[in-house]
Amino acid sequence: MANSPQAKKRARQNEKRFQVNKARRSRIRTYLRRVEEAIASGDKDAATEALKAAQPELMRGVTKGVYHKNTVSRKMSRLSARVKSLG
């Protein structure tokens, strides 16, 4: 348990940051799920639109430190390849 005032403040900051990151991760997963559902339905137009909407959210996750850049690049590459293969 945090005893010093500095440690108590750090604990508060960590909790607040955890909540923000959790919400951001959840939002990104929602966008990814929409892309996956569009791909599963076989609708190329819907999948393309969902992918375009998901891209900025994923990159925002990188700039905010929620995800690593290479992880997001890999996800984007794989999703775009799957969308492209629809047809």
XYZ file of C-alpha atoms in Angstrom:
87
model
C 0.000 0.000 0.000
C 1.194 3.513 -0.793
C 2.380 5.355 2.293
C 4.096 8.540 1.156
C 2.059 11.383 -0.360
C 3.978 10.975 -3.606
C 3.151 7.262 -3.796
C -0.519 7.983 -3.054
C -0.641 10.549 -5.840
C 1.063 8.089 -8.202
C -1.554 5.462 -7.338
C -4.335 7.927 -8.161
C -2.673 8.887 -11.450
C -2.146 5.248 -12.398
C -5.794 4.424 -11.768
C -7.002 7.378 -13.843
C -4.633 6.525 -16.711
C -5.709 2.863 -16.532
C -9.355 3.874 -16.985
C -8.530 6.124 -19.961
C -6.440 3.420 -21.644
C -9.108 0.807 -20.960
C -11.754 2.952 -22.659
C -9.464 3.613 -25.612
C -8.648 -0.094 -26.023
C -12.348 -0.931 -25.888
C -13.133 1.687 -28.544
C -10.403 0.344 -30.839
C -11.649 -3.232 -30.382
C -15.143 -2.076 -31.375
C -13.815 -0.620 -34.625
C -11.858 -3.824 -35.306
C -14.956 -5.918 -34.625
C -16.921 -3.875 -37.172
C -14.252 -4.589 -39.788
C -14.277 -8.304 -38.912
C -18.068 -8.468 -39.161
C -18.051 -6.720 -42.536
C -15.408 -9.153 -43.800
C -17.413 -12.125 -42.476
C -20.548 -10.887 -44.246
C -18.591 -10.670 -47.503
C -19.554 -7.041 -48.155
C -16.447 -5.437 -49.642
C -17.829 -1.874 -49.593
C -18.833 -2.088 -45.931
C -15.504 -3.685 -45.043
C -13.592 -0.934 -46.848
C -15.555 1.779 -45.056
C -15.111 0.071 -41.681
C -11.375 -0.249 -42.323
C -11.104 3.444 -43.225
C -12.889 4.310 -39.978
C -10.685 1.963 -37.936
C -7.345 3.217 -39.273
C -7.243 6.586 -37.484
C -8.442 4.997 -34.240
C -5.656 2.420 -34.376
C -3.024 5.062 -35.083
C -4.396 7.207 -32.263
C -3.879 4.217 -29.997
C -0.221 4.238 -31.027
C 0.282 7.944 -30.360
C -1.414 7.618 -26.969
C 0.798 4.690 -26.020
C -1.915 2.056 -25.795
C -0.500 -0.101 -28.604
C 2.945 -0.509 -30.136
C 3.431 0.876 -33.639
C 4.441 -2.467 -35.154
C 1.454 -4.227 -33.615
C -0.939 -1.770 -35.213
C 0.922 -1.898 -38.530
C 0.637 -5.690 -38.524
C -3.090 -5.562 -37.733
C -3.710 -2.978 -40.455
C -1.728 -4.963 -43.002
C -3.574 -8.193 -42.285
C -6.997 -6.555 -42.260
C -6.397 -4.643 -45.489
C -5.176 -7.836 -47.174
C -8.352 -9.631 -46.089
C -10.551 -6.762 -47.289
C -8.681 -6.664 -50.599
C -9.177 -10.411 -51.108
C -12.965 -9.979 -50.886
C -14.549 -9.678 -54.214
